[in-house]
Short mmCIF file of C-alpha atoms and ligand atoms in Angstrom, two decimals:
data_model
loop_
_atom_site.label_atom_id
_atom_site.label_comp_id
_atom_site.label_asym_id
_atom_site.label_seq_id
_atom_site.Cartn_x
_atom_site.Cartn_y
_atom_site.Cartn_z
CA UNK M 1 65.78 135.07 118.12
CA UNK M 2 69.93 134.26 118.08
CA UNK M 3 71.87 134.98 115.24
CA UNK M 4 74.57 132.88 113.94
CA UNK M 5 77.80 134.50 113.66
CA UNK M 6 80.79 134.53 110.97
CA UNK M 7 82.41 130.87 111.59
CA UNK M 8 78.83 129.28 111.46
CA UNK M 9 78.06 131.23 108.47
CA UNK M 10 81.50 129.78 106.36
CA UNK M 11 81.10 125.92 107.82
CA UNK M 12 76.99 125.99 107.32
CA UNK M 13 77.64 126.76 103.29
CA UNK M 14 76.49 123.85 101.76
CA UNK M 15 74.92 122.27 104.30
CA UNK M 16 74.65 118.58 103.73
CA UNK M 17 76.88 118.76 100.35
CA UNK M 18 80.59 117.10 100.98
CA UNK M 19 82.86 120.78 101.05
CA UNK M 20 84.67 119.93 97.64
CA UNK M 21 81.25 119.56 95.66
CA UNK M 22 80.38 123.23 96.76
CA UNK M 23 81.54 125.03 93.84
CA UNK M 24 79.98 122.43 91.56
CA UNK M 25 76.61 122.72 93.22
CA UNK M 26 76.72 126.05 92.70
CA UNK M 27 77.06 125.40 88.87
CA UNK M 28 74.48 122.96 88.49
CA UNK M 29 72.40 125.14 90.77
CA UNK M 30 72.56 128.38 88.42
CA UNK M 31 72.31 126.40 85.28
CA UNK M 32 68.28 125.62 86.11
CA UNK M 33 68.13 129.38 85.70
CA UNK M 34 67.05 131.80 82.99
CA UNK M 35 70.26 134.14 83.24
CA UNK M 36 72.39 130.72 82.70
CA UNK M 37 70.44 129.12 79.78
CA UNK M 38 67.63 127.00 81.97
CA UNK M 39 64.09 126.93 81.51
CA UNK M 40 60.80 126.31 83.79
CA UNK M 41 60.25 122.82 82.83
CA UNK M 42 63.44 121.43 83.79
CA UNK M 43 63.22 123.29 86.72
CA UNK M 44 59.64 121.74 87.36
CA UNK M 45 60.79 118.10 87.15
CA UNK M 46 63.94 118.75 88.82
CA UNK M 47 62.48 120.51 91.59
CA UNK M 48 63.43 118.65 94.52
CA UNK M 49 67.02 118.75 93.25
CA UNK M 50 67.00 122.49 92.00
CA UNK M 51 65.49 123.52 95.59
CA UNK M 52 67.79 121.38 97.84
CA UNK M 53 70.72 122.54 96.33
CA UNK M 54 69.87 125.94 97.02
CA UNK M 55 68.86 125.23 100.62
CA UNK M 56 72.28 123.68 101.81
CA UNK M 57 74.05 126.38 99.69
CA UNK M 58 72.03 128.90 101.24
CA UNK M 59 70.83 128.22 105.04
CA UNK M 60 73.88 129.45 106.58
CA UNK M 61 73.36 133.05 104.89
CA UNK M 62 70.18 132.96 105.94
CA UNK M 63 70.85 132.42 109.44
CA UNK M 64 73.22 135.22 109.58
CA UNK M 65 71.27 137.87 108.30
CA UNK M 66 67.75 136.88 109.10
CA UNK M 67 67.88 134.44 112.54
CA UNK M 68 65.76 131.48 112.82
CA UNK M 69 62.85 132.75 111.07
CA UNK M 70 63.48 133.36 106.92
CA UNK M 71 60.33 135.49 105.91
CA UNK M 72 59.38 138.93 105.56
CA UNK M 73 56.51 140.71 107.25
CA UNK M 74 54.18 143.64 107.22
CA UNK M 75 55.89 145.93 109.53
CA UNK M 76 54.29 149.26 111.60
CA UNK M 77 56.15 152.59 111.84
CA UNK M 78 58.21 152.31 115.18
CA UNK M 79 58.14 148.12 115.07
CA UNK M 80 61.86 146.39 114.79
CA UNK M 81 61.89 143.71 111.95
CA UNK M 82 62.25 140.78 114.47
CA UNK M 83 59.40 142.14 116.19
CA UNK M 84 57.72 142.76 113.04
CA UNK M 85 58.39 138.83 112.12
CA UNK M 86 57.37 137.49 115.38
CA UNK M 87 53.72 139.77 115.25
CA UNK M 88 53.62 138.09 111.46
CA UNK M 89 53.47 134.57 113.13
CA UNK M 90 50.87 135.21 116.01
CA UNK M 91 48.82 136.50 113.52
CA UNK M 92 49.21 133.45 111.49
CA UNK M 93 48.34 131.60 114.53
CA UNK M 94 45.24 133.97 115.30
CA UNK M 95 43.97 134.01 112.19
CA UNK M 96 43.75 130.08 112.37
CA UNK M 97 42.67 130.06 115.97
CA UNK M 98 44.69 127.93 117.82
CA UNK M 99 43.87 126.22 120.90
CA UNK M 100 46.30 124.56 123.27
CA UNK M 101 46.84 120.87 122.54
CA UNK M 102 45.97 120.85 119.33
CA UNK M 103 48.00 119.09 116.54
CA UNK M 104 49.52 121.55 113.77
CA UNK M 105 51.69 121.46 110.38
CA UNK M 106 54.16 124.03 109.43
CA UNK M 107 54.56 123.10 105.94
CA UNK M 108 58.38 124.16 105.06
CA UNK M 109 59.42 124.55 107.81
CA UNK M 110 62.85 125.88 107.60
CA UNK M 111 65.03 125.73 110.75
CA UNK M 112 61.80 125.60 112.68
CA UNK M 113 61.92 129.50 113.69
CA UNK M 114 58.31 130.40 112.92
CA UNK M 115 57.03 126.63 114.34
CA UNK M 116 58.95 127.14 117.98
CA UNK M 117 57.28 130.73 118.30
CA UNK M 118 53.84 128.93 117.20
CA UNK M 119 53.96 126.13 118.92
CA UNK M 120 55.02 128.32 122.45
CA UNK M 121 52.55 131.49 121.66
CA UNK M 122 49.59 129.31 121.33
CA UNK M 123 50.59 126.00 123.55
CA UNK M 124 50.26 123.58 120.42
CA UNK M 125 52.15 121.01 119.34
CA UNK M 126 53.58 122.24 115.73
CA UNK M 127 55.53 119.42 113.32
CA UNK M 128 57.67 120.42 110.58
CA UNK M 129 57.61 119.17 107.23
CA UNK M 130 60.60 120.08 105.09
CA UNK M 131 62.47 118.18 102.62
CA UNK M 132 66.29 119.49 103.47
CA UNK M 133 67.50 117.60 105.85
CA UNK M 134 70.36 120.06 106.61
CA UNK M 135 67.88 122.43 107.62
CA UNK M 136 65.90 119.49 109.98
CA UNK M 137 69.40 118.97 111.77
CA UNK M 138 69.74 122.64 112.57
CA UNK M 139 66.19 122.61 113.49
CA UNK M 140 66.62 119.76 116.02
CA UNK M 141 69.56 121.24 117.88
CA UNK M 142 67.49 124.99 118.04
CA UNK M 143 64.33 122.93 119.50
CA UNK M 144 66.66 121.76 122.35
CA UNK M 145 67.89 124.86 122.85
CA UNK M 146 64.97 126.39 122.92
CA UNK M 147 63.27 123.25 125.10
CA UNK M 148 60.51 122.47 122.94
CA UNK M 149 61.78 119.71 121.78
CA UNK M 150 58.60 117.51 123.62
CA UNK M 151 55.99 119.53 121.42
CA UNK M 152 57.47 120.34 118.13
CA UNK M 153 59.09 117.82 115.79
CA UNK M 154 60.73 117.66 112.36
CA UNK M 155 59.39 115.25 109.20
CA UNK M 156 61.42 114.97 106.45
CA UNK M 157 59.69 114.96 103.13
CA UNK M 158 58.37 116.44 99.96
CA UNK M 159 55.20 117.74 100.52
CA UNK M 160 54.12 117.00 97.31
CA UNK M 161 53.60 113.55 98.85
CA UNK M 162 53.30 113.57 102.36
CA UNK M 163 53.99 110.36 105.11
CA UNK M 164 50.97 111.18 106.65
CA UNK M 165 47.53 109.74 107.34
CA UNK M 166 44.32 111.54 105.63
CA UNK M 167 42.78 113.86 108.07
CA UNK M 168 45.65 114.19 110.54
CA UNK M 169 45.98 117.62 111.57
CA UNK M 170 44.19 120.59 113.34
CA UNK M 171 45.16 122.82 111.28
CA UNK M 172 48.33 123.24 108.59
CA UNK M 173 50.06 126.38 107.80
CA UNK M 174 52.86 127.46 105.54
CA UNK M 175 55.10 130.47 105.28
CA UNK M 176 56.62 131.06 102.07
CA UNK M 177 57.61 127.56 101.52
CA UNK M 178 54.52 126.15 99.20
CA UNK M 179 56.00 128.95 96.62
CA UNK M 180 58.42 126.05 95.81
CA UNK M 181 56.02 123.68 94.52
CA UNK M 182 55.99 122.80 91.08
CA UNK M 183 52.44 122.69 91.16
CA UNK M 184 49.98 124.41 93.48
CA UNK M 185 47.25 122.52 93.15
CA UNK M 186 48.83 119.24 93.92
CA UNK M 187 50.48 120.91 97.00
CA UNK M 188 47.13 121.84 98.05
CA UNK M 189 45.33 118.75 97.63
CA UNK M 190 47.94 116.77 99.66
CA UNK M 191 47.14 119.85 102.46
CA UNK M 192 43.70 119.09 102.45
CA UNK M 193 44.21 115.53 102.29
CA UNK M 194 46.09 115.43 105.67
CA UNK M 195 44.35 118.70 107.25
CA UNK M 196 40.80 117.18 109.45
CA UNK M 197 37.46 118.30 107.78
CA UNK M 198 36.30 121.86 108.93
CA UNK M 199 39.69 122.90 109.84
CA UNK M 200 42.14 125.34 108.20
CA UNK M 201 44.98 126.33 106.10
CA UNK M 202 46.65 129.24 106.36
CA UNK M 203 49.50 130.67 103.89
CA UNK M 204 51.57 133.57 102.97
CA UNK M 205 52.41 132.69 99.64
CA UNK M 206 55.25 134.19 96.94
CA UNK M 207 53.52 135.17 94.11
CA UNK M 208 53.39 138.02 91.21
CA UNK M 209 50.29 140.36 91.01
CA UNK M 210 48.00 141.18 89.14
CA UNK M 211 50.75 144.56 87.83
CA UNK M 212 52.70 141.78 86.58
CA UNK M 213 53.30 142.00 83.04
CA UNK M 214 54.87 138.67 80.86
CA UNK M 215 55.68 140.70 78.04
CA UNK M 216 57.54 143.27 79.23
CA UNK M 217 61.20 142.61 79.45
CA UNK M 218 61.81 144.50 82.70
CA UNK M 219 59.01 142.39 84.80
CA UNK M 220 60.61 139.30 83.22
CA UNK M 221 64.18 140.25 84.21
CA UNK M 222 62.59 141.40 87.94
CA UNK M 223 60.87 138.14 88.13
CA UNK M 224 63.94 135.67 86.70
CA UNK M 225 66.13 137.31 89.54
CA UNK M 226 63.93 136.52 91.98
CA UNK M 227 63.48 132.81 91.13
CA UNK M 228 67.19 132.08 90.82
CA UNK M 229 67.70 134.67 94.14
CA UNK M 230 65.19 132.31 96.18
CA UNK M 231 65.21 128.75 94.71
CA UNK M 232 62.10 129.07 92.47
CA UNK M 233 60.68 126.94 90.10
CA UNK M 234 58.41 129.67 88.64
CA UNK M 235 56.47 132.51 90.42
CA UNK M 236 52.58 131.89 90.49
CA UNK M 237 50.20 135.05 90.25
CA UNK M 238 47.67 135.41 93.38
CA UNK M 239 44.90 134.24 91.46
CA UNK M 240 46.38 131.29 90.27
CA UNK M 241 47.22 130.42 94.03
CA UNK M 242 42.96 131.04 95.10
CA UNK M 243 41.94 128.97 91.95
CA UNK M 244 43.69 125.94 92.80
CA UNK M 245 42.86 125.98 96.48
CA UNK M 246 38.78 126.18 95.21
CA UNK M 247 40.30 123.23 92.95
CA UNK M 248 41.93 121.34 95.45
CA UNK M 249 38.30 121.69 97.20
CA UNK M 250 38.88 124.56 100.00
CA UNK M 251 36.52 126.93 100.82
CA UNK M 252 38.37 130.49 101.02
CA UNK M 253 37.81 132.22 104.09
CA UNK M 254 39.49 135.19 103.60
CA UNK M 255 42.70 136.37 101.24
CA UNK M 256 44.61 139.29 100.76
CA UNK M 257 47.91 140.28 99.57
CA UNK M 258 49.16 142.08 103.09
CA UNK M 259 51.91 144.20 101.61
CA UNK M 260 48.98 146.44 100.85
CA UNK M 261 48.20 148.11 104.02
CA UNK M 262 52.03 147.60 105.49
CA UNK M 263 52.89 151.27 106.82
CA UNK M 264 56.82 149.99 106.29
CA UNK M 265 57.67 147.86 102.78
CA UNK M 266 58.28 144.63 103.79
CA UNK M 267 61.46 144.73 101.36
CA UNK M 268 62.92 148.19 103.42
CA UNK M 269 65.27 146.21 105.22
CA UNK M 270 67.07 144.69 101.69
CA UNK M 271 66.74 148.45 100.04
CA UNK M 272 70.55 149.79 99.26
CA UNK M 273 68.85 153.25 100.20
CA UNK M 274 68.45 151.82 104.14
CA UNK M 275 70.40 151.87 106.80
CA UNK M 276 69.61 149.83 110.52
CA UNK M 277 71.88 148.99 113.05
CA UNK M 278 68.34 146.57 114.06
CA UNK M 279 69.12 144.55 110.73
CA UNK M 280 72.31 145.74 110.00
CA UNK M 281 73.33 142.15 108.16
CA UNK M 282 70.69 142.79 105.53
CA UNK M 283 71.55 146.16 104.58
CA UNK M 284 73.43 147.03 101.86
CA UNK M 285 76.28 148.17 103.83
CA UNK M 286 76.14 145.02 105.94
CA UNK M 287 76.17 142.63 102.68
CA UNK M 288 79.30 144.66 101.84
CA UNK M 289 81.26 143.62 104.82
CA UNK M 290 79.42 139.97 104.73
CA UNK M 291 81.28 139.54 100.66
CA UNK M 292 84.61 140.60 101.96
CA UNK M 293 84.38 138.49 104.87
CA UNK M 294 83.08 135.48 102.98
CA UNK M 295 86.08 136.50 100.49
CA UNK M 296 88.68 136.09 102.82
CA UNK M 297 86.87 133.04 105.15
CA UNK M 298 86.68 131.37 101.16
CA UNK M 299 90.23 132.42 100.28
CA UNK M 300 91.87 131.04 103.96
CA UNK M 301 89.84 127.76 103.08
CA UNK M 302 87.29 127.95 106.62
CA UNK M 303 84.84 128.67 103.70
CA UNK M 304 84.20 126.00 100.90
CA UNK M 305 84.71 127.07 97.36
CA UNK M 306 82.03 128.71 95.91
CA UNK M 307 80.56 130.44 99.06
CA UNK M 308 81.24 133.58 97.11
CA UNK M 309 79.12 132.58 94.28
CA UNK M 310 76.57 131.50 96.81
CA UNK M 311 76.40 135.47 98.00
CA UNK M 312 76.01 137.01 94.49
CA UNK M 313 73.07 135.01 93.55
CA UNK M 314 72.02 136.12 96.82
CA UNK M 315 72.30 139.65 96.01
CA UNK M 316 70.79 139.07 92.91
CA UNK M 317 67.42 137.96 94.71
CA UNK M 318 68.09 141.08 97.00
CA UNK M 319 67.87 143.56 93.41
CA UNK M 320 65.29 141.37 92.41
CA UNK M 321 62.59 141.59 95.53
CA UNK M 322 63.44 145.44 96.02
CA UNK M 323 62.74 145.88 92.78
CA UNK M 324 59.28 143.48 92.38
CA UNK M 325 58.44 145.32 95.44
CA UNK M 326 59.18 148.93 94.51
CA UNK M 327 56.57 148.45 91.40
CA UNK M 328 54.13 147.08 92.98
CA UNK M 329 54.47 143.21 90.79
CA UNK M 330 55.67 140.78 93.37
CA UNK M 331 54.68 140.37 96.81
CA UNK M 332 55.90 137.54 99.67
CA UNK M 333 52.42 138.48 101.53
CA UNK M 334 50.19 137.01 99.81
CA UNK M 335 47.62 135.44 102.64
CA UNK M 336 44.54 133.36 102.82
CA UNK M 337 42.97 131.19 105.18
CA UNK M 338 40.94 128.30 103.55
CA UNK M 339 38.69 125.69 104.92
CA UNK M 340 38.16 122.20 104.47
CA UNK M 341 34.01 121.66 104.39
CA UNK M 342 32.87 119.89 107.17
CA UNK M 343 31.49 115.82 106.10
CA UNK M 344 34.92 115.96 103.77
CA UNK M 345 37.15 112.79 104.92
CA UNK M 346 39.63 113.44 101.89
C1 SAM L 401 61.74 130.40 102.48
S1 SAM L 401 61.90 128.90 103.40
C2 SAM L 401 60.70 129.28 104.67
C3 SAM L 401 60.95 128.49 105.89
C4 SAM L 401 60.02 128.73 107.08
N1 SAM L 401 58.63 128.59 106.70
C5 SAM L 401 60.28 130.08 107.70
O1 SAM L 401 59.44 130.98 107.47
O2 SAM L 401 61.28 130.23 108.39
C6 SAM L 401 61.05 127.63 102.44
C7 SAM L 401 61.11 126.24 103.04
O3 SAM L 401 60.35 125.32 102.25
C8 SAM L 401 61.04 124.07 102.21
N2 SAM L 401 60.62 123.30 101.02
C9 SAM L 401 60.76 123.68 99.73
N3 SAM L 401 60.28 122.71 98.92
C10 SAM L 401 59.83 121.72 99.70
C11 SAM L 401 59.21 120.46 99.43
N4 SAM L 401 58.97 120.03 98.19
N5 SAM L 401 58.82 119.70 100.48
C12 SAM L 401 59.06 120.10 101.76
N6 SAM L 401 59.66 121.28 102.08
C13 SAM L 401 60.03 122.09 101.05
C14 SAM L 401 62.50 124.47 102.15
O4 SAM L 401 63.37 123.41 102.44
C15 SAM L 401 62.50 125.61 103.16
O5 SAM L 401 62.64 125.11 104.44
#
């Protein structure tokens, strides 16, 4: 898994935004927010322009501190957190029982991290869905690299309304990605729309538990961070996620929110109390020397204005997950594999 370094982190903010419009896509990104006077239906009807902005602001951060794969993971006592990310995918991969040939979705895919480690651990061919077309190019230069580039492949779309056939796939997964949707149940149904009948979805979904309380004022605070920290629309409970799958006509195989049973948090590596040389980047003292660095990379102009903004909303989603994961009200492990009934064609 490479990690990009300091010059790729300050030319990567922004992504596909010209360098002078940074600063004002920060603004009009923070101004869907609760903390800056924005509400959840704007963000709802605005969502493909509310979540690309904070993709190009944000990829290049994310590359630096996480590597090719942006998701957390259930981790075991004695397991690194890239090996904890990679054992997070073959289980995704187990759990929907791939066999070689067949034809998969990653649905948000990202820069393809978690697709290129599917697609080689189970000798499928994996396409990526994702509507950021910054993200696609990085992906498409990481699939040479990585020589995959015959098997895997990048579409770039909403996947609120897919470019694809009805019953097209083996199987579909997603990993923290369908958390962006404005609406689950139409995300679903276009996943079971394209997914062949008696085959499966798989998630790990973003969602607040059942702790989760809307009325008190901490939870709300925990919960606005985390949606303006990670490009949110809103932040669905778990069962609101199983209710529209049985809506969008799945049969649920199994589900379970897999921060449960993790022996490590999966938010250790983000807690200020931490220290790892393994993930240094993420730590508190390695976002410390990432500010200063994107301070003076912003401030001798190889950074575009407004990359410093770009980190403290960052940091705010870093309070915001340690904290939603400390009590127990938000977890990124939500999981379920579902099943499209046999004799369904759509
Ligand atoms: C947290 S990232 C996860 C990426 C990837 N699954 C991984 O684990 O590395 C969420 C992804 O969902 C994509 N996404 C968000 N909304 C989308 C939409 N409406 N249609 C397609 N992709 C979307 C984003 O562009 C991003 O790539």
């Amino acid at each position: 898994m490479s990690k990009a370094g300091a010059l790729d982190l300050a030319s990567g903010v922004g992504g596909k935004i010209e360098k002078d419009d940074v600063l004002s896509a920060v603004d009009k990104y923070e101004k869907y927010h609760v903390h800056y006077g924005g509400d959840e239906k704007d963000r709802k009807e605005n969502y493909t322009d509310m979540v690309n902005k904070y993709y190009d602001l944000v990829t290049s951060f994310y590359e630096f501190g996480w590597g090719e794969s942006f998701h957390f993971a259930p981790r075991w006592k004695g397991e690194s957190l890239p090996e904890s990310i990679k054992r997070h995918e073959h289980f995704l991969a187990l759990q929907l029982g791939l066999k070689p040939g067949q034809k998969v979705l990653d649905v948000g895919c990202g820069i393809g991290g978690p697709l290129r480690e599917i697609a080689r651990f189970s000798s499928t061919s994996v396409t990526g869905l994702n509507n950021n077309e910054y993200q696609i190019s990085r992906g498409k230069v990481l699939n040479r690299v990585a020589g995959v580039e015959q098997t895997c492949d990048f579409i770039k779309a909403d996947f609120m309304k897919m470019p694809f056939p009805d019953n097209s796939f083996d199987a579909v997964y997603a990993i923290e990605a369908t958390c962006h949707a404005p609406d689950a149940y139409g995300c679903y149904s276009e996943i079971y729309r394209v997914l062949k009948p008696g085959q499966c979805f798989a998630a790990y979904e973003w969602c607040m538990t059942d702790a989760f309380d809307p009325k008190n004022k901490e939870h709300q605070k925990i919960k606005a961070e985390i949606e303006i920290g990670d490009g949110l629309p809103d932040i669905r409970l778990t069962r609101q996620c199983l209710e529209a799958l049985k809506k969008a006509g799945f049969d649920v195989v199994w589900e379970k929110d897999l921060a449960a049973d993790s022996p490590i948090p999966w938010y250790l590596p983000l807690d200020k109390n931490h220290f790892s040389l393994s993930s240094f980047r993420l730590t508190a003292v390695g976002r410390f020397f990432t500010r200063n660095m994107v301070k003076v990379l912003e401030y001798v102009g190889l950074a575009p204005n407004g990359s410093q903004r770009v980190q403290d909303f960052l940091e705010k989603a870093a309070e915001g997950l340690v904290e939603g994961g400390r009590k127990e009200i938000f977890t990124p492990l939500y999981f379920f594999v579902a099943r499209k009934p046999n004799g369904q064609t759509q």
